mmCIF file of C-alpha atoms and ligand atoms in Angstrom:
data_model
loop_
_atom_site.group_PDB
_atom_site.id
_atom_site.type_symbol
_atom_site.label_atom_id
_atom_site.label_comp_id
_atom_site.label_asym_id
_atom_site.label_seq_id
_atom_site.Cartn_x
_atom_site.Cartn_y
_atom_site.Cartn_z
ATOM 1 C CA MET A 1 -33.320 7.031 -0.557
ATOM 2 C CA THR A 2 -29.578 6.421 -0.326
ATOM 3 C CA VAL A 3 -28.152 4.913 -3.507
ATOM 4 C CA LEU A 4 -24.554 3.630 -3.393
ATOM 5 C CA LEU A 5 -22.754 2.663 -6.585
ATOM 6 C CA PHE A 6 -20.061 -0.029 -6.374
ATOM 7 C CA SER A 7 -17.581 0.019 -9.235
ATOM 8 C CA SER A 8 -14.506 -2.210 -9.412
ATOM 9 C CA GLU A 9 -13.260 -4.716 -11.935
ATOM 10 C CA GLU A 10 -10.829 -6.226 -9.459
ATOM 11 C CA ASP A 11 -12.837 -6.805 -6.290
ATOM 12 C CA PRO A 12 -15.285 -9.605 -5.450
ATOM 13 C CA ILE A 13 -18.736 -8.153 -6.153
ATOM 14 C CA ASP A 14 -20.399 -11.276 -4.778
ATOM 15 C CA LEU A 15 -18.821 -10.548 -1.365
ATOM 16 C CA TRP A 16 -19.142 -6.765 -1.452
ATOM 17 C CA VAL A 17 -22.816 -6.371 -2.326
ATOM 18 C CA PRO A 18 -24.234 -8.496 0.528
ATOM 19 C CA GLU A 19 -21.881 -6.890 3.058
ATOM 20 C CA LEU A 20 -22.790 -3.373 1.918
ATOM 21 C CA GLN A 21 -26.462 -4.272 2.010
ATOM 22 C CA ARG A 22 -26.130 -5.802 5.495
ATOM 23 C CA ASN A 23 -24.422 -2.670 6.821
ATOM 24 C CA LEU A 24 -26.685 -0.235 4.954
ATOM 25 C CA PRO A 25 -30.088 -1.973 4.937
ATOM 26 C CA GLU A 26 -31.838 1.292 4.091
ATOM 27 C CA ALA A 27 -29.725 1.846 0.935
ATOM 28 C CA GLU A 28 -29.948 0.551 -2.611
ATOM 29 C CA ILE A 29 -26.650 -0.876 -3.799
ATOM 30 C CA ARG A 30 -26.009 -0.708 -7.539
ATOM 31 C CA VAL A 31 -23.097 -2.275 -9.376
ATOM 32 C CA ALA A 32 -21.505 -0.566 -12.380
ATOM 33 C CA PRO A 33 -22.137 -0.664 -15.290
ATOM 34 C CA GLU A 34 -25.811 -1.123 -14.236
ATOM 35 C CA PHE A 35 -26.232 2.510 -13.181
ATOM 36 C CA GLY A 36 -30.021 2.812 -13.436
ATOM 37 C CA ASP A 37 -31.072 6.452 -13.087
ATOM 38 C CA LYS A 38 -27.702 8.129 -12.572
ATOM 39 C CA SER A 39 -29.273 11.141 -10.875
ATOM 40 C CA GLU A 40 -30.249 8.928 -7.912
ATOM 41 C CA ILE A 41 -26.677 7.901 -7.068
ATOM 42 C CA GLY A 42 -25.397 9.816 -4.025
ATOM 43 C CA TYR A 43 -22.293 7.812 -3.109
ATOM 44 C CA ALA A 44 -19.741 5.834 -5.118
ATOM 45 C CA LEU A 45 -17.347 3.189 -3.820
ATOM 46 C CA VAL A 46 -14.746 2.680 -6.529
ATOM 47 C CA TRP A 47 -11.452 1.089 -7.551
ATOM 48 C CA LYS A 48 -9.805 2.502 -10.698
ATOM 49 C CA PRO A 49 -12.972 4.198 -11.987
ATOM 50 C CA LYS A 50 -13.071 4.732 -15.744
ATOM 51 C CA PRO A 51 -12.198 8.370 -16.533
ATOM 52 C CA GLY A 52 -15.389 10.405 -16.744
ATOM 53 C CA MET A 53 -17.569 7.865 -14.924
ATOM 54 C CA LEU A 54 -17.709 9.864 -11.675
ATOM 55 C CA ALA A 55 -18.415 13.071 -13.603
ATOM 56 C CA SER A 56 -21.435 11.391 -15.195
ATOM 57 C CA LEU A 57 -23.173 11.110 -11.793
ATOM 58 C CA PRO A 58 -24.845 14.535 -11.345
ATOM 59 C CA ASN A 59 -25.862 14.191 -7.676
ATOM 60 C CA LEU A 60 -22.820 12.430 -6.297
ATOM 61 C CA ARG A 61 -21.962 13.610 -2.758
ATOM 62 C CA ALA A 62 -18.815 11.646 -1.867
ATOM 63 C CA ILE A 63 -16.330 9.262 -3.490
ATOM 64 C CA PHE A 64 -14.990 6.299 -1.493
ATOM 65 C CA SER A 65 -11.891 4.332 -2.460
ATOM 66 C CA VAL A 66 -11.858 0.539 -2.298
ATOM 67 C CA GLY A 67 -8.297 1.031 -1.124
ATOM 68 C CA ALA A 68 -6.096 2.787 1.375
ATOM 69 C CA GLY A 69 -4.700 4.725 -1.549
ATOM 70 C CA ALA A 70 -6.861 7.026 -3.663
ATOM 71 C CA ASP A 71 -4.322 7.878 -6.379
ATOM 72 C CA HIS A 72 -6.407 5.704 -8.748
ATOM 73 C CA ILE A 73 -9.266 8.209 -8.291
ATOM 74 C CA LEU A 74 -7.186 11.395 -8.428
ATOM 75 C CA VAL A 75 -5.783 10.469 -11.862
ATOM 76 C CA ASP A 76 -9.232 10.925 -13.443
ATOM 77 C CA PRO A 77 -8.983 14.439 -14.985
ATOM 78 C CA GLU A 78 -12.791 14.745 -15.002
ATOM 79 C CA ARG A 79 -13.294 13.853 -11.322
ATOM 80 C CA PRO A 80 -15.712 16.364 -9.758
ATOM 81 C CA LYS A 81 -13.176 18.403 -7.814
ATOM 82 C CA GLN A 82 -15.599 19.715 -5.192
ATOM 83 C CA LEU A 83 -16.446 16.259 -3.812
ATOM 84 C CA PRO A 84 -14.719 14.666 -0.826
ATOM 85 C CA VAL A 85 -12.527 11.670 -1.691
ATOM 86 C CA VAL A 86 -12.311 9.172 1.146
ATOM 87 C CA ARG A 87 -9.644 6.497 1.475
ATOM 88 C CA MET A 88 -9.991 3.280 3.439
ATOM 89 C CA ILE A 89 -8.587 3.098 6.949
ATOM 90 C CA ASP A 90 -9.104 -0.483 7.999
ATOM 91 C CA ALA A 91 -7.483 -2.533 10.755
ATOM 92 C CA TYR A 92 -7.594 -5.814 8.842
ATOM 93 C CA LEU A 93 -5.914 -4.243 5.807
ATOM 94 C CA ARG A 94 -3.272 -2.676 8.071
ATOM 95 C CA ASP A 95 -2.495 -6.036 9.651
ATOM 96 C CA MET A 96 -2.181 -7.722 6.255
ATOM 97 C CA MET A 97 0.212 -5.016 5.105
ATOM 98 C CA SER A 98 2.366 -5.504 8.193
ATOM 99 C CA GLU A 99 2.422 -9.261 7.614
ATOM 100 C CA TYR A 100 3.619 -8.661 4.069
ATOM 101 C CA ALA A 101 6.355 -6.211 5.066
ATOM 102 C CA ILE A 102 7.619 -8.704 7.653
ATOM 103 C CA LEU A 103 7.481 -11.529 5.097
ATOM 104 C CA GLY A 104 9.507 -9.464 2.633
ATOM 105 C CA VAL A 105 12.228 -8.492 5.090
ATOM 106 C CA LEU A 106 12.496 -11.896 6.759
ATOM 107 C CA HIS A 107 12.770 -13.616 3.370
ATOM 108 C CA PHE A 108 16.129 -11.918 2.874
ATOM 109 C CA HIS A 109 17.097 -11.581 6.547
ATOM 110 C CA ARG A 110 16.763 -15.363 7.030
ATOM 111 C CA LEU A 111 18.735 -15.985 3.801
ATOM 112 C CA MET A 112 15.918 -17.716 1.938
ATOM 113 C CA PRO A 113 17.265 -16.873 -1.561
ATOM 114 C CA GLU A 114 20.553 -18.607 -0.686
ATOM 115 C CA TYR A 115 18.900 -21.664 0.865
ATOM 116 C CA GLN A 116 16.477 -22.004 -2.024
ATOM 117 C CA ALA A 117 19.377 -21.792 -4.514
ATOM 118 C CA ASP A 118 21.206 -24.569 -2.604
ATOM 119 C CA ARG A 119 18.322 -26.913 -3.316
ATOM 120 C CA ALA A 120 19.161 -26.910 -7.030
ATOM 121 C CA THR A 121 22.499 -28.556 -6.214
ATOM 122 C CA GLU A 122 21.200 -30.488 -3.195
ATOM 123 C CA THR A 123 23.733 -28.657 -1.049
ATOM 124 C CA TRP A 124 23.360 -28.806 2.744
ATOM 125 C CA HIS A 125 25.072 -25.553 3.722
ATOM 126 C CA ARG A 126 24.344 -23.876 7.063
ATOM 127 C CA ARG A 127 25.072 -20.156 6.933
ATOM 128 C CA TRP A 128 25.758 -17.962 9.954
ATOM 129 C CA PRO A 129 22.667 -15.763 10.563
ATOM 130 C CA LEU A 130 22.553 -11.986 10.602
ATOM 131 C CA TYR A 131 22.284 -10.512 14.104
ATOM 132 C CA THR A 132 18.843 -8.898 14.242
ATOM 133 C CA PRO A 133 19.567 -6.232 16.905
ATOM 134 C CA GLU A 134 22.276 -4.850 14.599
ATOM 135 C CA CYS A 135 20.026 -4.668 11.532
ATOM 136 C CA THR A 136 17.940 -1.598 10.773
ATOM 137 C CA VAL A 137 14.634 -1.508 8.965
ATOM 138 C CA GLY A 138 13.715 1.862 7.463
ATOM 139 C CA VAL A 139 10.033 2.482 6.845
ATOM 140 C CA LEU A 140 9.077 5.147 4.284
ATOM 141 C CA GLY A 141 5.647 6.421 5.351
ATOM 142 C CA LEU A 142 4.503 6.502 8.971
ATOM 143 C CA GLY A 143 0.746 6.693 8.436
ATOM 144 C CA ALA A 144 -2.064 4.342 9.365
ATOM 145 C CA ILE A 145 -0.094 1.390 7.962
ATOM 146 C CA GLY A 146 3.542 2.470 8.326
ATOM 147 C CA ILE A 147 3.334 3.026 12.091
ATOM 148 C CA ASP A 148 2.055 -0.511 12.558
ATOM 149 C CA ILE A 149 4.811 -1.916 10.334
ATOM 150 C CA ALA A 150 7.507 0.027 12.186
ATOM 151 C CA THR A 151 6.213 -1.006 15.608
ATOM 152 C CA LYS A 152 5.965 -4.671 14.649
ATOM 153 C CA PHE A 153 9.537 -4.721 13.325
ATOM 154 C CA ARG A 154 10.683 -3.209 16.604
ATOM 155 C CA SER A 155 8.908 -5.970 18.502
ATOM 156 C CA PHE A 156 11.003 -8.474 16.502
ATOM 157 C CA GLY A 157 14.149 -6.796 17.852
ATOM 158 C CA PHE A 158 15.207 -4.849 14.735
ATOM 159 C CA GLN A 159 16.443 -1.274 14.968
ATOM 160 C CA VAL A 160 13.728 0.752 13.263
ATOM 161 C CA ARG A 161 13.767 4.126 11.587
ATOM 162 C CA GLY A 162 10.821 5.759 9.932
ATOM 163 C CA TRP A 163 10.253 8.644 7.553
ATOM 164 C CA SER A 164 7.296 10.950 7.125
ATOM 165 C CA ARG A 165 6.545 14.374 5.661
ATOM 166 C CA THR A 166 5.889 16.041 9.017
ATOM 167 C CA PRO A 167 7.566 15.231 12.364
ATOM 168 C CA ARG A 168 6.329 12.138 14.204
ATOM 169 C CA GLU A 169 7.089 10.669 17.609
ATOM 170 C CA ILE A 170 6.724 6.912 18.010
ATOM 171 C CA PRO A 171 8.145 5.063 21.026
ATOM 172 C CA GLU A 172 11.386 3.183 20.215
ATOM 173 C CA ILE A 173 11.351 4.254 16.544
ATOM 174 C CA ALA A 174 13.901 6.789 15.285
ATOM 175 C CA CYS A 175 11.644 9.163 13.367
ATOM 176 C CA HIS A 176 12.885 11.321 10.501
ATOM 177 C CA HIS A 177 11.068 13.725 8.249
ATOM 178 C CA GLY A 178 11.629 15.803 5.160
ATOM 179 C CA PRO A 179 14.477 15.510 2.641
ATOM 180 C CA GLU A 180 17.218 15.966 5.260
ATOM 181 C CA GLY A 181 15.641 13.310 7.445
ATOM 182 C CA LEU A 182 15.641 10.871 4.539
ATOM 183 C CA ALA A 183 19.296 11.560 3.780
ATOM 184 C CA ALA A 184 20.180 10.960 7.438
ATOM 185 C CA MET A 185 18.217 7.740 7.670
ATOM 186 C CA LEU A 186 19.113 5.876 4.462
ATOM 187 C CA PRO A 187 22.779 4.965 5.133
ATOM 188 C CA ASN A 188 21.640 2.977 8.174
ATOM 189 C CA CYS A 189 18.929 0.910 6.522
ATOM 190 C CA ARG A 190 19.789 -2.645 5.561
ATOM 191 C CA TYR A 191 16.098 -3.104 4.760
ATOM 192 C CA LEU A 192 13.953 -0.373 3.238
ATOM 193 C CA VAL A 193 10.178 -0.799 3.299
ATOM 194 C CA CYS A 194 8.105 1.634 1.214
ATOM 195 C CA VAL A 195 4.506 2.239 2.272
ATOM 196 C CA LEU A 196 4.067 5.772 1.016
ATOM 197 C CA PRO A 197 1.069 7.128 -0.859
ATOM 198 C CA LEU A 198 1.766 7.997 -4.505
ATOM 199 C CA THR A 199 1.861 11.786 -4.906
ATOM 200 C CA GLU A 200 3.752 14.257 -7.053
ATOM 201 C CA GLN A 201 6.364 14.388 -4.273
ATOM 202 C CA THR A 202 6.800 10.646 -3.806
ATOM 203 C CA ARG A 203 6.662 9.464 -7.439
ATOM 204 C CA GLY A 204 10.013 7.933 -8.434
ATOM 205 C CA ILE A 205 11.463 8.339 -4.942
ATOM 206 C CA ILE A 206 13.227 4.961 -5.129
ATOM 207 C CA ASP A 207 15.734 6.033 -7.758
ATOM 208 C CA ALA A 208 19.465 5.720 -8.324
ATOM 209 C CA GLU A 209 20.214 8.433 -5.765
ATOM 210 C CA LEU A 210 18.179 6.840 -2.988
ATOM 211 C CA LEU A 211 19.470 3.338 -3.793
ATOM 212 C CA GLY A 212 23.030 4.667 -3.802
ATOM 213 C CA ALA A 213 22.521 6.114 -0.330
ATOM 214 C CA LEU A 214 21.582 2.728 1.163
ATOM 215 C CA PRO A 215 24.356 0.507 2.529
ATOM 216 C CA ALA A 216 25.782 -2.032 0.064
ATOM 217 C CA GLY A 217 23.734 -5.239 0.164
ATOM 218 C CA ALA A 218 20.489 -3.521 1.200
ATOM 219 C CA VAL A 219 17.077 -4.919 0.321
ATOM 220 C CA VAL A 220 14.009 -3.000 -0.883
ATOM 221 C CA VAL A 221 10.452 -4.040 -0.058
ATOM 222 C CA ASN A 222 7.833 -2.016 -1.929
ATOM 223 C CA LEU A 223 4.201 -2.337 -0.997
ATOM 224 C CA GLY A 224 3.271 1.309 -1.582
ATOM 225 C CA ARG A 225 2.805 1.914 -5.301
ATOM 226 C CA GLY A 226 4.785 0.858 -8.356
ATOM 227 C CA GLY A 227 5.211 4.530 -9.259
ATOM 228 C CA HIS A 228 7.525 4.954 -6.279
ATOM 229 C CA VAL A 229 10.226 2.939 -8.057
ATOM 230 C CA VAL A 230 12.294 3.939 -11.071
ATOM 231 C CA ASP A 231 12.512 0.425 -12.474
ATOM 232 C CA GLU A 232 15.650 0.953 -14.566
ATOM 233 C CA ASP A 233 17.478 2.286 -11.491
ATOM 234 C CA LEU A 234 16.422 -0.640 -9.311
ATOM 235 C CA LEU A 235 17.374 -3.156 -12.009
ATOM 236 C CA ALA A 236 20.778 -1.489 -12.420
ATOM 237 C CA ALA A 237 21.370 -1.550 -8.652
ATOM 238 C CA LEU A 238 20.420 -5.241 -8.541
ATOM 239 C CA ALA A 239 22.691 -6.004 -11.508
ATOM 240 C CA SER A 240 25.639 -4.296 -9.819
ATOM 241 C CA GLY A 241 24.998 -6.220 -6.590
ATOM 242 C CA ARG A 242 24.710 -2.982 -4.576
ATOM 243 C CA ILE A 243 21.110 -3.902 -3.836
ATOM 244 C CA ALA A 244 20.897 -7.546 -2.766
ATOM 245 C CA GLY A 245 17.227 -8.081 -3.462
ATOM 246 C CA ALA A 246 13.780 -6.649 -3.891
ATOM 247 C CA PHE A 247 10.396 -7.861 -2.699
ATOM 248 C CA LEU A 248 7.758 -6.120 -4.820
ATOM 249 C CA ASP A 249 3.974 -6.122 -4.646
ATOM 250 C CA VAL A 250 3.219 -3.093 -6.826
ATOM 251 C CA PHE A 251 4.407 -2.054 -10.285
ATOM 252 C CA ASN A 252 4.440 0.906 -12.631
ATOM 253 C CA ASP A 253 2.325 -1.131 -15.064
ATOM 254 C CA GLU A 254 -0.238 -3.475 -13.565
ATOM 255 C CA PRO A 255 -0.615 -6.220 -14.633
ATOM 256 C CA LEU A 256 3.163 -6.391 -15.052
ATOM 257 C CA PRO A 257 3.699 -6.876 -18.813
ATOM 258 C CA ALA A 258 4.976 -10.202 -20.157
ATOM 259 C CA GLY A 259 8.723 -10.171 -20.648
ATOM 260 C CA HIS A 260 9.383 -7.553 -17.937
ATOM 261 C CA PRO A 261 12.771 -8.302 -16.314
ATOM 262 C CA TYR A 262 11.181 -8.566 -12.842
ATOM 263 C CA TRP A 263 9.282 -11.730 -13.786
ATOM 264 C CA LYS A 264 12.370 -13.945 -13.909
ATOM 265 C CA HIS A 265 14.877 -11.920 -11.919
ATOM 266 C CA PRO A 266 16.660 -14.225 -9.469
ATOM 267 C CA ARG A 267 16.913 -11.519 -6.778
ATOM 268 C CA VAL A 268 13.334 -10.287 -7.084
ATOM 269 C CA VAL A 269 10.354 -11.777 -5.309
ATOM 270 C CA MET A 270 7.065 -10.451 -6.634
ATOM 271 C CA THR A 271 3.333 -10.695 -6.034
ATOM 272 C CA PRO A 272 0.414 -9.220 -8.035
ATOM 273 C CA HIS A 273 -0.668 -6.314 -5.777
ATOM 274 C CA VAL A 274 -2.021 -8.456 -2.978
ATOM 275 C CA ALA A 275 -0.061 -7.207 0.047
ATOM 276 C CA GLY A 276 -3.193 -5.834 1.661
ATOM 277 C CA GLU A 277 -6.687 -6.691 0.585
ATOM 278 C CA ILE A 278 -9.755 -4.690 1.450
ATOM 279 C CA VAL A 279 -11.895 -7.429 2.928
ATOM 280 C CA PRO A 280 -15.595 -6.567 2.503
ATOM 281 C CA ARG A 281 -16.610 -8.067 5.850
ATOM 282 C CA SER A 282 -14.513 -5.487 7.643
ATOM 283 C CA ALA A 283 -14.447 -2.594 5.165
ATOM 284 C CA ALA A 284 -18.164 -2.418 4.299
ATOM 285 C CA ARG A 285 -18.812 -1.399 7.900
ATOM 286 C CA THR A 286 -16.311 1.458 7.587
ATOM 287 C CA VAL A 287 -17.985 2.714 4.402
ATOM 288 C CA ALA A 288 -21.449 2.484 5.981
ATOM 289 C CA GLU A 289 -20.306 4.414 9.065
ATOM 290 C CA ASN A 290 -18.824 7.136 6.877
ATOM 291 C CA ILE A 291 -22.000 7.450 4.793
ATOM 292 C CA ARG A 292 -24.048 7.826 7.968
ATOM 293 C CA ARG A 293 -21.640 10.444 9.299
ATOM 294 C CA HIS A 294 -21.844 12.330 6.023
ATOM 295 C CA GLN A 295 -25.636 12.252 6.109
ATOM 296 C CA ARG A 296 -25.603 13.602 9.680
ATOM 297 C CA GLY A 297 -23.224 16.366 8.630
ATOM 298 C CA GLU A 298 -20.365 14.904 10.716
ATOM 299 C CA ALA A 299 -16.717 14.519 9.686
ATOM 300 C CA MET A 300 -15.865 11.264 7.884
ATOM 301 C CA THR A 301 -12.699 9.269 8.583
ATOM 302 C CA GLY A 302 -10.063 9.045 5.849
ATOM 303 C CA VAL A 303 -10.997 12.171 3.876
ATOM 304 C CA LEU A 304 -8.092 13.089 1.595
ATOM 305 C CA ASP A 305 -6.372 16.428 1.783
ATOM 306 C CA LEU A 306 -6.614 17.126 -1.950
ATOM 307 C CA GLU A 307 -3.879 19.778 -1.827
ATOM 308 C CA ARG A 308 -1.443 17.293 -0.319
ATOM 309 C CA GLY A 309 -2.619 14.463 -2.545
ATOM 310 C CA TYR A 310 -3.056 11.859 0.205
HETATM 311 P P1 NDP B 1 -1.459 7.442 5.276
HETATM 312 O O1 NDP B 1 -2.020 8.568 4.493
HETATM 313 O O2 NDP B 1 -2.089 7.096 6.581
HETATM 314 O O3 NDP B 1 0.094 7.682 5.551
HETATM 315 C C1 NDP B 1 0.951 8.188 4.597
HETATM 316 C C2 NDP B 1 2.334 8.389 5.221
HETATM 317 O O4 NDP B 1 3.228 8.781 4.166
HETATM 318 C C3 NDP B 1 2.336 9.518 6.255
HETATM 319 O O5 NDP B 1 3.225 9.197 7.308
HETATM 320 C C4 NDP B 1 2.881 10.695 5.454
HETATM 321 O O6 NDP B 1 3.552 11.685 6.220
HETATM 322 C C5 NDP B 1 3.869 9.987 4.551
HETATM 323 N N1 NDP B 1 4.166 10.826 3.386
HETATM 324 C C6 NDP B 1 3.333 11.259 2.418
HETATM 325 N N2 NDP B 1 3.967 12.070 1.559
HETATM 326 C C7 NDP B 1 5.242 12.135 1.994
HETATM 327 C C8 NDP B 1 6.402 12.839 1.562
HETATM 328 N N3 NDP B 1 6.358 13.641 0.480
HETATM 329 N N4 NDP B 1 7.544 12.706 2.263
HETATM 330 C C9 NDP B 1 7.593 11.912 3.362
HETATM 331 N N5 NDP B 1 6.518 11.222 3.840
HETATM 332 C C10 NDP B 1 5.378 11.339 3.170
HETATM 333 O O7 NDP B 1 -1.483 6.171 4.301
HETATM 334 P P2 NDP B 1 -1.612 4.625 4.675
HETATM 335 O O8 NDP B 1 -0.567 4.284 5.670
HETATM 336 O O9 NDP B 1 -3.020 4.272 4.988
HETATM 337 O O10 NDP B 1 -1.279 3.952 3.254
HETATM 338 C C11 NDP B 1 -0.074 4.227 2.582
HETATM 339 C C12 NDP B 1 -0.107 3.684 1.170
HETATM 340 O O11 NDP B 1 0.040 2.268 1.141
HETATM 341 C C13 NDP B 1 -1.383 3.899 0.365
HETATM 342 O O12 NDP B 1 -1.489 5.231 -0.098
HETATM 343 C C14 NDP B 1 -1.222 2.909 -0.771
HETATM 344 O O13 NDP B 1 -0.477 3.520 -1.813
HETATM 345 C C15 NDP B 1 -0.385 1.806 -0.150
HETATM 346 N N6 NDP B 1 -1.182 0.580 0.017
HETATM 347 C C16 NDP B 1 -0.860 -0.510 -0.753
HETATM 348 C C17 NDP B 1 -1.547 -1.694 -0.613
HETATM 349 C C18 NDP B 1 -1.146 -2.926 -1.332
HETATM 350 O O14 NDP B 1 -1.907 -3.888 -1.369
HETATM 351 N N7 NDP B 1 0.031 -2.981 -1.888
HETATM 352 C C19 NDP B 1 -2.704 -1.812 0.284
HETATM 353 C C20 NDP B 1 -2.923 -0.616 1.079
HETATM 354 C C21 NDP B 1 -2.192 0.539 0.918
HETATM 355 P P3 NDP B 1 2.803 12.533 7.379
HETATM 356 O O15 NDP B 1 2.661 11.545 8.537
HETATM 357 O O16 NDP B 1 3.702 13.633 7.671
HETATM 358 O O17 NDP B 1 1.470 12.938 6.800
HETATM 359 C C1 OXD B 2 -4.955 -0.044 -1.444
HETATM 360 C C2 OXD B 2 -4.466 -1.051 -2.336
HETATM 361 O O1 OXD B 2 -4.633 1.116 -1.631
HETATM 362 O O2 OXD B 2 -5.068 -2.118 -2.415
HETATM 363 O O3 OXD B 2 -5.662 -0.415 -0.506
HETATM 364 O O4 OXD B 2 -3.457 -0.882 -2.975
#
């Protein structure tokens, strides 16, 4: 019998279990920490698993992430290294992420911080708008989510540039890759949207050097991972006025600790890691399809390249 373990302290178990059961009627769904006989568990669907938990399942065959990112699984030093790790590729999640990126950019592009500040003094002050066709959005990461974000910004009339590790070709998007590509792209980007996976190569990428390469007055929208940002560098760039604002969904420490400068920063808009949610109604089907493929010996979708780290 197929036994699937669900383990997450942040996702709605009451929604997940019925959806998994509906899509995998032949399987038994167990919810951690009620493991039962651990040797019966063949598949695990996890978000931030406790270190050592996966290693305690002797007959595990594949690890699924309740997330598009799987960095939260790779950080477990005891993770059984021979097992496939599978991230979530989900159309609903992708669309939510694009909505969020657009929200973040338009917040600043349509001068919302200024208009909201005017309310404190009851000032009726119409400002001349920025001309969209002359504004460039740069998208770091052109994967399952980044391509959609880039294409949607283009459909709004922005100039769009994108950056990936390997060369990409996307209609109407100026695609860059590698360190030289990043250096060429940054000076053009009034808005920088980060939707990279967190790897050894991308950790801390939004640092003083990158921020200094953006045009004065640029805005950063981060919906990748908090680890992409060097917080002190971003705060310094905001304090100097070089960076006009930041729209942040993800943080180095989550939950963001009390007293962190981001909480009350007038030029920072922040949300608690909600840019894209893995909605069980849509994602349980993806997990079920992958389990069936695995059982038939077929390739699953979203398997991580463990060398690359994403
Ligand atoms: P993909 O794996 O499909 O795409 C990753 C993209 O990043 C690819 O274009 C890849 O390049 C590029 N990339 C990776 N490493 C580098 C590098 N060193 N230099 C340049 N480009 C690089 O991921 P998704 O689009 O599905 O998701 C991206 C990330 O978004 C997730 O890993 C997660 O961290 C984050 N996320 C956050 C959510 C939230 O709620 N805030 C929700 C969902 C996801 P190449 O094309 O060459 O491989
Ligand atoms: C994800 C996330 O990776 O929620 O999907 O951050």
